[in-house]
Tab-separated table of C-alpha atoms and ligand atoms in Angstrom:
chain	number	residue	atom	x	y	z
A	12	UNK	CA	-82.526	37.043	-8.095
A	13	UNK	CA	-80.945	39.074	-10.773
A	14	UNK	CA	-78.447	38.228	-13.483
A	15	UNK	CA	-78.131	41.894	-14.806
A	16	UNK	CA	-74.478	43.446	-15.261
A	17	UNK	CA	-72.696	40.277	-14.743
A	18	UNK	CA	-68.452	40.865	-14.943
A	19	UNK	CA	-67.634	39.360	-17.993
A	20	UNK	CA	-64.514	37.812	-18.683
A	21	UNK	CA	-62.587	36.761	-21.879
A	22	UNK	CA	-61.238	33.102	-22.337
A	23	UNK	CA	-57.846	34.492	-22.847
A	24	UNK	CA	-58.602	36.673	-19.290
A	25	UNK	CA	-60.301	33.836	-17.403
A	26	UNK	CA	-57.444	31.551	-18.172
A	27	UNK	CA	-54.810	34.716	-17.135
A	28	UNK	CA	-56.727	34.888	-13.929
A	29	UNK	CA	-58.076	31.717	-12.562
A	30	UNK	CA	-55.511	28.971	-11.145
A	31	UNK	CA	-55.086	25.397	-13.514
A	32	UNK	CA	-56.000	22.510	-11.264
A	33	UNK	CA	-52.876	20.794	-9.860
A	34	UNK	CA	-53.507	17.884	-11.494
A	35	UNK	CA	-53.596	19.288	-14.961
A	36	UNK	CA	-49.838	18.490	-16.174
A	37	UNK	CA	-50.287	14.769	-15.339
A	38	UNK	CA	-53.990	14.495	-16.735
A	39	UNK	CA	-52.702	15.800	-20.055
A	40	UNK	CA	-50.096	13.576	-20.231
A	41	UNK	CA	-52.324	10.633	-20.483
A	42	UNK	CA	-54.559	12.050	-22.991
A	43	UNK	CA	-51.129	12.840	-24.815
A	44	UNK	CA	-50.104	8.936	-24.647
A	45	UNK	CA	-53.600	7.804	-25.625
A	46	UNK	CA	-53.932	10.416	-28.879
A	47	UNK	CA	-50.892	8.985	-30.140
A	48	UNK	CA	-51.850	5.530	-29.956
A	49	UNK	CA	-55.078	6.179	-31.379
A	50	UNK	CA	-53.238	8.062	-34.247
A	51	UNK	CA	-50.822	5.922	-34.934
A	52	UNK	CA	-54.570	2.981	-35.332
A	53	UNK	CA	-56.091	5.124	-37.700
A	54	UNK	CA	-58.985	5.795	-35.277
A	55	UNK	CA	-61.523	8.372	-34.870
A	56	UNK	CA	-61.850	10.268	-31.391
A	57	UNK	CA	-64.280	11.668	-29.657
A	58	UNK	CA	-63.691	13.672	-26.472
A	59	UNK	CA	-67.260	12.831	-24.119
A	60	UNK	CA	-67.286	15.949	-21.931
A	61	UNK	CA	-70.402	14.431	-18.982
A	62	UNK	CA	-72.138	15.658	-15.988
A	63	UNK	CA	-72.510	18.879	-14.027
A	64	UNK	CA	-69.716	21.367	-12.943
A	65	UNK	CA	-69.637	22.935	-9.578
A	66	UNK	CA	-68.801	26.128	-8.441
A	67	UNK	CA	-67.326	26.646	-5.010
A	68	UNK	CA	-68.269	29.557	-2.765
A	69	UNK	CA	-65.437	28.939	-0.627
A	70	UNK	CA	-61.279	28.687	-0.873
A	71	UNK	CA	-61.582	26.190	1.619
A	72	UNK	CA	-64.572	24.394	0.664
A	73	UNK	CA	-67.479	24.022	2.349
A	74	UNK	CA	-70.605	24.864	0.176
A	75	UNK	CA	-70.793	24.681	-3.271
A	76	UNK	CA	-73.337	25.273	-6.237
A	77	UNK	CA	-73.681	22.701	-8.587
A	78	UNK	CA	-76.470	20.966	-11.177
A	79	UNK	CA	-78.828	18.543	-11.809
A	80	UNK	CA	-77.016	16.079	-14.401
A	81	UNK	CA	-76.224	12.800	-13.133
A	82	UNK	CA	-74.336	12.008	-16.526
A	83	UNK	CA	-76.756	9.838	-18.657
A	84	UNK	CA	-76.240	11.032	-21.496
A	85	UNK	CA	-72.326	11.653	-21.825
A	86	UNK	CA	-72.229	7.721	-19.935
A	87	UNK	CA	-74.542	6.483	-22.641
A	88	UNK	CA	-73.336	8.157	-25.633
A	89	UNK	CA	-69.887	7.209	-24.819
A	90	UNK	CA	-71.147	3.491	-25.167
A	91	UNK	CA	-72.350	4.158	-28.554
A	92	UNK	CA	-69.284	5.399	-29.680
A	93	UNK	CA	-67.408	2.730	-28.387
A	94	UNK	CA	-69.702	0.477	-30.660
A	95	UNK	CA	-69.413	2.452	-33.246
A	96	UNK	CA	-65.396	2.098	-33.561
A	97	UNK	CA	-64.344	5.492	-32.647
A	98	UNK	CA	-62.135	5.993	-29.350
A	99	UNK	CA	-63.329	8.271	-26.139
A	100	UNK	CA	-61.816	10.890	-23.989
A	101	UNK	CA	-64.386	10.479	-21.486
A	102	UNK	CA	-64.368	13.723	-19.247
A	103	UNK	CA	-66.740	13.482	-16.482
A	104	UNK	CA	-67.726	14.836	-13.315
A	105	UNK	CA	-66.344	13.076	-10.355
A	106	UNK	CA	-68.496	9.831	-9.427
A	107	UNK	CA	-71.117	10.829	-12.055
A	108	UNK	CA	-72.061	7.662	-14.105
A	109	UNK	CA	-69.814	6.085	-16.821
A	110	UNK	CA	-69.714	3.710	-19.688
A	111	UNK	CA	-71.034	0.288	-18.746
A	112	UNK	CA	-70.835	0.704	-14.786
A	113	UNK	CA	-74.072	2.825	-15.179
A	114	UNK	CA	-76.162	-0.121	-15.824
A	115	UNK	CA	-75.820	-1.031	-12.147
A	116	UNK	CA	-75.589	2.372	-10.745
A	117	UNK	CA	-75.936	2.148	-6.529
A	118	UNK	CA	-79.191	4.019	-6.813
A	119	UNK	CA	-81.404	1.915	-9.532
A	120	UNK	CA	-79.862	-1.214	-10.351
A	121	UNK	CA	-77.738	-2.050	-7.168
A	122	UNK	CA	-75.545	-4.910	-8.542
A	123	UNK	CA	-75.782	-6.311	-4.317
A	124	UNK	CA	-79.515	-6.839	-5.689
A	125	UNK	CA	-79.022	-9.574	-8.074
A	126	UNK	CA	-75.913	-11.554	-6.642
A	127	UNK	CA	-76.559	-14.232	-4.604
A	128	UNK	CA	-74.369	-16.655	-2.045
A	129	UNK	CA	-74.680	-20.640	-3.211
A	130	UNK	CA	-74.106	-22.560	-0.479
A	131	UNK	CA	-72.262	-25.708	-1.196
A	132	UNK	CA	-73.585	-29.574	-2.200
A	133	UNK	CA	-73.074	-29.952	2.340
A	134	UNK	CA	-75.799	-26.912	2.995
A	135	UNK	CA	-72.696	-24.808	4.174
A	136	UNK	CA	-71.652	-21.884	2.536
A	137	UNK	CA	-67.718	-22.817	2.790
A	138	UNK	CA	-65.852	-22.242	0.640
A	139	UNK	CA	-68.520	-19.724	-0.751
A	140	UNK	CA	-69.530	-19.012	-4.600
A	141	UNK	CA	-70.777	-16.060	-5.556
A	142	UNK	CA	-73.419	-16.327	-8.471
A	143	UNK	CA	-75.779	-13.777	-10.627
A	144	UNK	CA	-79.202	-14.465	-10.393
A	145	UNK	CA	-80.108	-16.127	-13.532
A	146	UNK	CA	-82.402	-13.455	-14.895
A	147	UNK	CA	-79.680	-10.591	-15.059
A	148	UNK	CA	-76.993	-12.792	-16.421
A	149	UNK	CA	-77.980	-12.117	-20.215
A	150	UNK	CA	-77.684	-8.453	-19.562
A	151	UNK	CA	-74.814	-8.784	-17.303
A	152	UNK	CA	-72.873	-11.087	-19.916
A	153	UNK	CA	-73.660	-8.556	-22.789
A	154	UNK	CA	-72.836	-5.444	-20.774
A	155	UNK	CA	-69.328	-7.005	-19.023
A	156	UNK	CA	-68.638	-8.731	-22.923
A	157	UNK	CA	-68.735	-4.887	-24.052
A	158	UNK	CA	-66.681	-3.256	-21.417
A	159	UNK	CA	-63.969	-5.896	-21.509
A	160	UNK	CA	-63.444	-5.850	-24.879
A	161	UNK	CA	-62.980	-2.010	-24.591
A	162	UNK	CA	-61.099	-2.731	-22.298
A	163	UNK	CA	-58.352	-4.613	-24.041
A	164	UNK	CA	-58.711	-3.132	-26.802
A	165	UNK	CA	-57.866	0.440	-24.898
A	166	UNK	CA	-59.877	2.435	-26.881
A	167	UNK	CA	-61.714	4.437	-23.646
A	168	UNK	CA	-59.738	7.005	-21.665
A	169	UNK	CA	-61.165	8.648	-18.413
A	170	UNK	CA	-60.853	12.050	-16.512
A	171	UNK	CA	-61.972	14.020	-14.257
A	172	UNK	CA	-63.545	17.374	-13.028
A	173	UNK	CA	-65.208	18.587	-10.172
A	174	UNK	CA	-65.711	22.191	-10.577
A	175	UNK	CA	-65.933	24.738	-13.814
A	176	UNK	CA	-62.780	25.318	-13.327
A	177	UNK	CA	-61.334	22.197	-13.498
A	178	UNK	CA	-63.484	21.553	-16.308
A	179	UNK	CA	-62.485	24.585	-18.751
A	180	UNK	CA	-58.677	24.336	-18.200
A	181	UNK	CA	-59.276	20.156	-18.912
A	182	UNK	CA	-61.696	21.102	-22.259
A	183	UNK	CA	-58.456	23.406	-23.261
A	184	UNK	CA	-55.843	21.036	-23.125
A	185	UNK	CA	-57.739	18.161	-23.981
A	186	UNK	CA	-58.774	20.145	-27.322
A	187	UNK	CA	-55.328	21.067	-27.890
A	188	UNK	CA	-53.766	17.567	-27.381
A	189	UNK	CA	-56.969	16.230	-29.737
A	190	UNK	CA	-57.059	18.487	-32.322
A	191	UNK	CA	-53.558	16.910	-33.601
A	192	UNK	CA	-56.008	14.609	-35.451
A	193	UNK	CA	-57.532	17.208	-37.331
A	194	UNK	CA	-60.702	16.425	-39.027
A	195	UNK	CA	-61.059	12.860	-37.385
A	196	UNK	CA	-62.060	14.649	-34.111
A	197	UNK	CA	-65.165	14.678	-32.789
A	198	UNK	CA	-66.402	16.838	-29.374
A	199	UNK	CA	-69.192	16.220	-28.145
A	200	UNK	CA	-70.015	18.823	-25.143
A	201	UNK	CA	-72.776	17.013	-23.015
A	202	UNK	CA	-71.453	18.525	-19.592
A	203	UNK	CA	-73.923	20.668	-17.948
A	204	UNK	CA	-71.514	23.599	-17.649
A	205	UNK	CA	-72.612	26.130	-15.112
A	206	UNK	CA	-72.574	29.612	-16.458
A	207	UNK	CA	-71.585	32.118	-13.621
A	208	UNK	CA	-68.928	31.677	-11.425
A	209	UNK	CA	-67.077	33.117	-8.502
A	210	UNK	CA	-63.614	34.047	-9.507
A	211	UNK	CA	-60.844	32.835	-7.037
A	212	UNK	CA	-60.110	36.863	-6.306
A	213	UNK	CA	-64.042	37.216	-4.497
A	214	UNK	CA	-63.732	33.864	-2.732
A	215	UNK	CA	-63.790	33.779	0.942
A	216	UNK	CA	-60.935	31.882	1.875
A	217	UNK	CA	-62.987	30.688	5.021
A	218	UNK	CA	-66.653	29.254	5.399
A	219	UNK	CA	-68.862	31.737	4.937
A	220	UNK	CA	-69.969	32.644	8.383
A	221	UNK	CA	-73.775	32.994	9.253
A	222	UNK	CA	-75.610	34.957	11.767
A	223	UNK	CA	-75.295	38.337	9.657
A	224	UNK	CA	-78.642	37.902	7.914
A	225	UNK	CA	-79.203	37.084	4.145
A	226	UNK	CA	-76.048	36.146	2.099
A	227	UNK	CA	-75.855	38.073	-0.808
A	228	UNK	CA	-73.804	36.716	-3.483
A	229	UNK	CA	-72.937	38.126	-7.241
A	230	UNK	CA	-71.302	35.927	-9.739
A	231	UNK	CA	-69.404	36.608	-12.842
A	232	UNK	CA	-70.195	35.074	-16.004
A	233	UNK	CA	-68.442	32.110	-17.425
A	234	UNK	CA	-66.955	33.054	-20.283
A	235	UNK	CA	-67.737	31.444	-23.610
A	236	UNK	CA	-65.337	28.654	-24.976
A	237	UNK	CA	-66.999	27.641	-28.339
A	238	UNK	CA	-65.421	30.644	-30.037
A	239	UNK	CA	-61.994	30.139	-29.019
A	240	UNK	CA	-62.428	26.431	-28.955
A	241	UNK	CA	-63.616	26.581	-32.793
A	242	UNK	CA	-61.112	28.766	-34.101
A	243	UNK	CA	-58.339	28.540	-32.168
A	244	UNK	CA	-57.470	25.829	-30.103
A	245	UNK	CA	-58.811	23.393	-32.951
A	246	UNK	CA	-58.110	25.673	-35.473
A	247	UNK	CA	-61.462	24.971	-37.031
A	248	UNK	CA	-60.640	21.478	-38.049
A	249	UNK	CA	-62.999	19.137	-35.192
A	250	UNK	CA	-66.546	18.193	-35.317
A	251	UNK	CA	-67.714	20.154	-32.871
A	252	UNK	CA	-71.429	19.446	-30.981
A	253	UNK	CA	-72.794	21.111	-27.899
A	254	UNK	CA	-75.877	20.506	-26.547
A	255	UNK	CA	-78.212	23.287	-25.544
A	256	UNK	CA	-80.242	23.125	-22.424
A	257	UNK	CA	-83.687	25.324	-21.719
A	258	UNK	CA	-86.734	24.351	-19.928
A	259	UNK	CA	-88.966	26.832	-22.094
A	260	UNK	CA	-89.240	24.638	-25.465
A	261	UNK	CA	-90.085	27.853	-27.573
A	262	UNK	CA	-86.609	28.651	-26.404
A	263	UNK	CA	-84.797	25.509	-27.970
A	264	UNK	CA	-84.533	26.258	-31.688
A	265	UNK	CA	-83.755	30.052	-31.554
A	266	UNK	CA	-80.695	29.613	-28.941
A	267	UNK	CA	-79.286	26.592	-30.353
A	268	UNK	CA	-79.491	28.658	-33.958
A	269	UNK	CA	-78.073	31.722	-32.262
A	270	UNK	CA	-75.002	29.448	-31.042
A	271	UNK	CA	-74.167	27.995	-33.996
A	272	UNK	CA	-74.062	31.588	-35.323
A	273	UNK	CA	-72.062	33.461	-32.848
A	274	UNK	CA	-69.990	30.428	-32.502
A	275	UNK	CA	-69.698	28.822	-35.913
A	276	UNK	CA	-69.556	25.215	-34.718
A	277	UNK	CA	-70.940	22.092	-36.740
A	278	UNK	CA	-74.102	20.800	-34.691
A	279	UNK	CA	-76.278	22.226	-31.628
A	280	UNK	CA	-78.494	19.120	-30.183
A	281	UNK	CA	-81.126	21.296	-28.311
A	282	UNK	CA	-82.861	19.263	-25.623
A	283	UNK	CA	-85.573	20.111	-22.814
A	284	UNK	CA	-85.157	19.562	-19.375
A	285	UNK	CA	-88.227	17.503	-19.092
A	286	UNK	CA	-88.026	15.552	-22.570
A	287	UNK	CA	-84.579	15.116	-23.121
A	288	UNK	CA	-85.013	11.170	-22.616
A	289	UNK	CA	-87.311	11.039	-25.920
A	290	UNK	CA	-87.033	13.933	-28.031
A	291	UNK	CA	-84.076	16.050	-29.072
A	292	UNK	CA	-83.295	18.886	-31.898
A	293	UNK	CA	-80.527	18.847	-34.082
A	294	UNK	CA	-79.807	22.274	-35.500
A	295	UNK	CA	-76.968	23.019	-38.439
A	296	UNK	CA	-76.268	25.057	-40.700
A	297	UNK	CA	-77.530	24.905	-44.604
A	298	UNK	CA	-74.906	24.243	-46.868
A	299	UNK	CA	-73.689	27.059	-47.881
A	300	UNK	CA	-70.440	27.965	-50.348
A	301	UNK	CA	-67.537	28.126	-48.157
A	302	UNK	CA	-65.825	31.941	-47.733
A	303	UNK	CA	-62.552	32.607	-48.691
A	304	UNK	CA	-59.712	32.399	-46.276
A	305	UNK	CA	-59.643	34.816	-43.563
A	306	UNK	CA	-63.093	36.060	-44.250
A	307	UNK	CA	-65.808	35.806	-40.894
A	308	UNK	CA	-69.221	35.585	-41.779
A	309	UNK	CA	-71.583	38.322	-41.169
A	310	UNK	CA	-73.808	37.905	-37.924
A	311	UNK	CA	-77.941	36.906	-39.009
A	312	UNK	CA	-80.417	39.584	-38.702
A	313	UNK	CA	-82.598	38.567	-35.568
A	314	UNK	CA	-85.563	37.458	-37.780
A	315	UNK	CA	-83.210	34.275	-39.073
A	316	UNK	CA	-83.263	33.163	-35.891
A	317	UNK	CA	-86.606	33.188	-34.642
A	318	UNK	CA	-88.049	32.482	-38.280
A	319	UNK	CA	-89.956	29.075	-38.483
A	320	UNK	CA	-88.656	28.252	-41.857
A	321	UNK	CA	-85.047	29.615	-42.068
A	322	UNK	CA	-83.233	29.772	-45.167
A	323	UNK	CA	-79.750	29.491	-43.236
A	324	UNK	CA	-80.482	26.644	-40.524
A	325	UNK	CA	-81.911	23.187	-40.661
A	326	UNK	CA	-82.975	21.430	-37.878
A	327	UNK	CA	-83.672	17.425	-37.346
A	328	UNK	CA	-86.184	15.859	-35.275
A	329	UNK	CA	-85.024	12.923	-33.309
A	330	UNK	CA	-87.779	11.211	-30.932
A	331	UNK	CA	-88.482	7.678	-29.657
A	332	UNK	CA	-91.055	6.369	-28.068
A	333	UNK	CA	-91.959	7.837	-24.617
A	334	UNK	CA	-91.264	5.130	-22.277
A	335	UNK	CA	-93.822	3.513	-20.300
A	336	UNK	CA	-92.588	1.688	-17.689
A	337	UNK	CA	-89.600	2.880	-15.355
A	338	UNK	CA	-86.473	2.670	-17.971
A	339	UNK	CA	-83.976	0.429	-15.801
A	340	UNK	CA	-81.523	-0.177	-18.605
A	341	UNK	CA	-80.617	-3.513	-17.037
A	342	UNK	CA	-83.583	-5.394	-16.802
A	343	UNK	CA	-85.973	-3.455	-19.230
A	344	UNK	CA	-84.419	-3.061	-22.537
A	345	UNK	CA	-85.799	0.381	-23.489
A	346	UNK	CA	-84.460	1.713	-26.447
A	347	UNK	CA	-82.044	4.989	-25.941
A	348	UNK	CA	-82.123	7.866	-27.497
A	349	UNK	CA	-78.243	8.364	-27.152
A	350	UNK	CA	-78.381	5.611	-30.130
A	351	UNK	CA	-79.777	7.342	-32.898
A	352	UNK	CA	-77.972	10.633	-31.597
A	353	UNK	CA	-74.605	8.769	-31.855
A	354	UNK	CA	-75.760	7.037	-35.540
A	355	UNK	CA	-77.095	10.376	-36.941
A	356	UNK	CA	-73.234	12.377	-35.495
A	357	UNK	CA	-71.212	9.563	-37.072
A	358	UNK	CA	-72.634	9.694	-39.952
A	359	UNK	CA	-72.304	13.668	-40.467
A	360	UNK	CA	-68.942	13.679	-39.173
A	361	UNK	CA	-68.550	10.412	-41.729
A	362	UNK	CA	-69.959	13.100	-44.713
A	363	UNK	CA	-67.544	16.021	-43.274
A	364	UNK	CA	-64.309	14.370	-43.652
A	365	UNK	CA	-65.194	12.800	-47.262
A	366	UNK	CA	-66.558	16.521	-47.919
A	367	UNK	CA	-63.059	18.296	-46.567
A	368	UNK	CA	-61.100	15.420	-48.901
B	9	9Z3	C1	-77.096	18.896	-22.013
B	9	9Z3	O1	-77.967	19.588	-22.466
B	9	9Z3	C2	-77.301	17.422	-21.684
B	9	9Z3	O2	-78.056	16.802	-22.651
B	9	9Z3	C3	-77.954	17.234	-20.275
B	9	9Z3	C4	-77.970	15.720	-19.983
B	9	9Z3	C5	-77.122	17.953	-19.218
B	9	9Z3	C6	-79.376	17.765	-20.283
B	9	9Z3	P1	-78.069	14.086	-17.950
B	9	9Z3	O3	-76.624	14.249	-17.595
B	9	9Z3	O4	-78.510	15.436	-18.722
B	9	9Z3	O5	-78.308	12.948	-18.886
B	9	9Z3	O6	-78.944	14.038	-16.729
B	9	9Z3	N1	-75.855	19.392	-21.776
B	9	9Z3	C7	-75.449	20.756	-22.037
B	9	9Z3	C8	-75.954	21.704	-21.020
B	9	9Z3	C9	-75.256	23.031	-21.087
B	9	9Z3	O7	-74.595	23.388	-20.149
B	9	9Z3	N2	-75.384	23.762	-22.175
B	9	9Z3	C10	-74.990	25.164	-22.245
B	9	9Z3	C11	-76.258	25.970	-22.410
B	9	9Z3	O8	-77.369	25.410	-22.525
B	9	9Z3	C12	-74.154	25.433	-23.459
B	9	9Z3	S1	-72.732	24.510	-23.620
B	9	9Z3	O9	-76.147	27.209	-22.464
């Protein structure tokens, strides 16, 4: 497989080209509803983008490509938010986990597992109780406690995508609806976005028929939101994090410093596939005096970004212990890594509003 001489679109062209989701108008009307009434409480938002994007090969659907992300980390995260006071936009991929529910997802903590039928003081079961088994009702308690008081309190907001394209007209309007809060927004871009794509124009419109040997297929590239999303749609007043994703570690700190220079964002979390349970990267810039109005800032020399000891970027270690046993977050209360990633953002984006004052 080759990924040479990819079409590449624009934002501005992708969004002149490629339908909205139906859905869109309605979606944004709820995050609309729910900005204001965060506004109006003096809270801090964060939108959670989560999971992994699909991309269709088909009009009328039939195969698709899509990722490995089941969502921990957006799910998670979003939890520690919560805790931490701010409001979410959760934006996840359809039936990938969520806030609280994830504890007893189907697959490692079925909640069937630990209810159980009494029967009654006769032997029957009539009329029947249903009861927790008593060593998951601590963890229950605390994890139902959370979710209900973010519940009434109404400080969580969900959507959904399925495919890329779903997911970069939602990140467009959520932005824009968000970024009414100005420096009290937070994104935090944990979605594992797929980066080619088959525009709607080179889509069969029917399955893709077999029986003529190989299929050969050649995406376009997705095109690349951060720059837009920075400077124009919130006008360079959110916290801005994405997360950067390679399975070659030597990779990690050069790509996540060569984002946050073509893109000019706040904070690149740089994580490997295979350790991104126990150790991530932070990666920012160095303070440096702000340019006038108007002025761009040069692009590095290709030496900043592979040099070991940069005088432009700074990057943060964040690690816990590599867990031992199988991490069921229900009945073995590992600690998660989402919690000092959450501490350490809310506390930068604490130190970039008191700096912008
Ligand atoms: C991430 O790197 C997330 O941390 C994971 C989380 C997807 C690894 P899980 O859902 O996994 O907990 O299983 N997200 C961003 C991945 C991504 O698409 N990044 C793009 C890239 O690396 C840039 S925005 O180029």
């Amino acid at each position: 497989m080759t990924t040479s001489d990819p079409t590449s679109f624009s934002a501005e062209e992708y969004f002149a080209t490629q339908p909205p989701p139906p859905t869109l108008e309605h979606d944004i009307s709820g995050v609309r509803d729910f900005v204001a009434r965060q506004a109006k409480e003096g809270r801090k938002v964060v939108l959670v983008t989560s999971g992994g994007t699909t991309v269709p090969l088909e009009l009328n659907v039939v195969r698709f490509l899509d990722n490995f992300s089941a969502g921990t980390r957006g799910a998670t995260s979003a939890e520690y938010f919560l805790k931490a006071g701010y409001a979410v936009i959760f934006m996840h991929r359809q039936f990938s986990l969520q806030p609280y529910s994830r504890h007893y997802s189907h697959s490692t903590n079925p909640f069937l597992d630990f209810l159980e039928i009494e029967p009654s003081a006769d032997g029957t079961i009539s009329p029947p109780a249903i009861c927790v088994t008593r060593n998951m009702r601590q963890d229950l308690l605390e994890v139902l406690t959370a979710y209900k008081s973010v519940h009434a309190a109404e400080t969580l907001h969900t959507m959904t995508f399925v495919t890329v394209n779903d997911y970069l007209w939602l990140l467009r309007a959520v932005t824009q609806e968000l970024c009414v809060l100005g420096k009290k927004s937070m994104y935090y871009l944990a979605a594992a976005v797929s980066d080619f794509f088959l525009p709607r124009q080179k889509m069969s419109e029917h399955k893709i028929q077999s029986g003529k040997g190989s299929l050969h297929i050649e995406m376009d590239q997705v095109p690349k939101i951060l720059k837009p999303m920075v400077v124009e749609w919130t006008k360079g007043e959110g916290f801005i994090v994405s997360f950067k994703l390679e399975t070659d570690g030597q990779l990690l700190v050069p790509k996540a410093r060569a984002a946050l220079d073509r893109y000019g964002h706040q904070v690149v979390i740089g994580n490997d596939l295979h350790r991104r349970k126990f150790e991530v990267v932070f990666v920012s810039r160095k303070s440096l005096p702000p340019l006038p109005p108007g002025v761009e800032p040069e692009p590095l020399p290709e030496q900043e970004l592979e040099d070991p000891i940069s005088t432009t970027f700074v990057e943060t270690w964040i690690r816990i212990p590599v867990p031992t046993s199988s991490p069921n977050p229900a009945t073995n209360q590992v600690k998660e890594i989402e919690e000092d990633i959450v501490a350490e953002l809310v506390r930068r984006h604490e130190r970039w509003v008191e700096e912008a004052r």
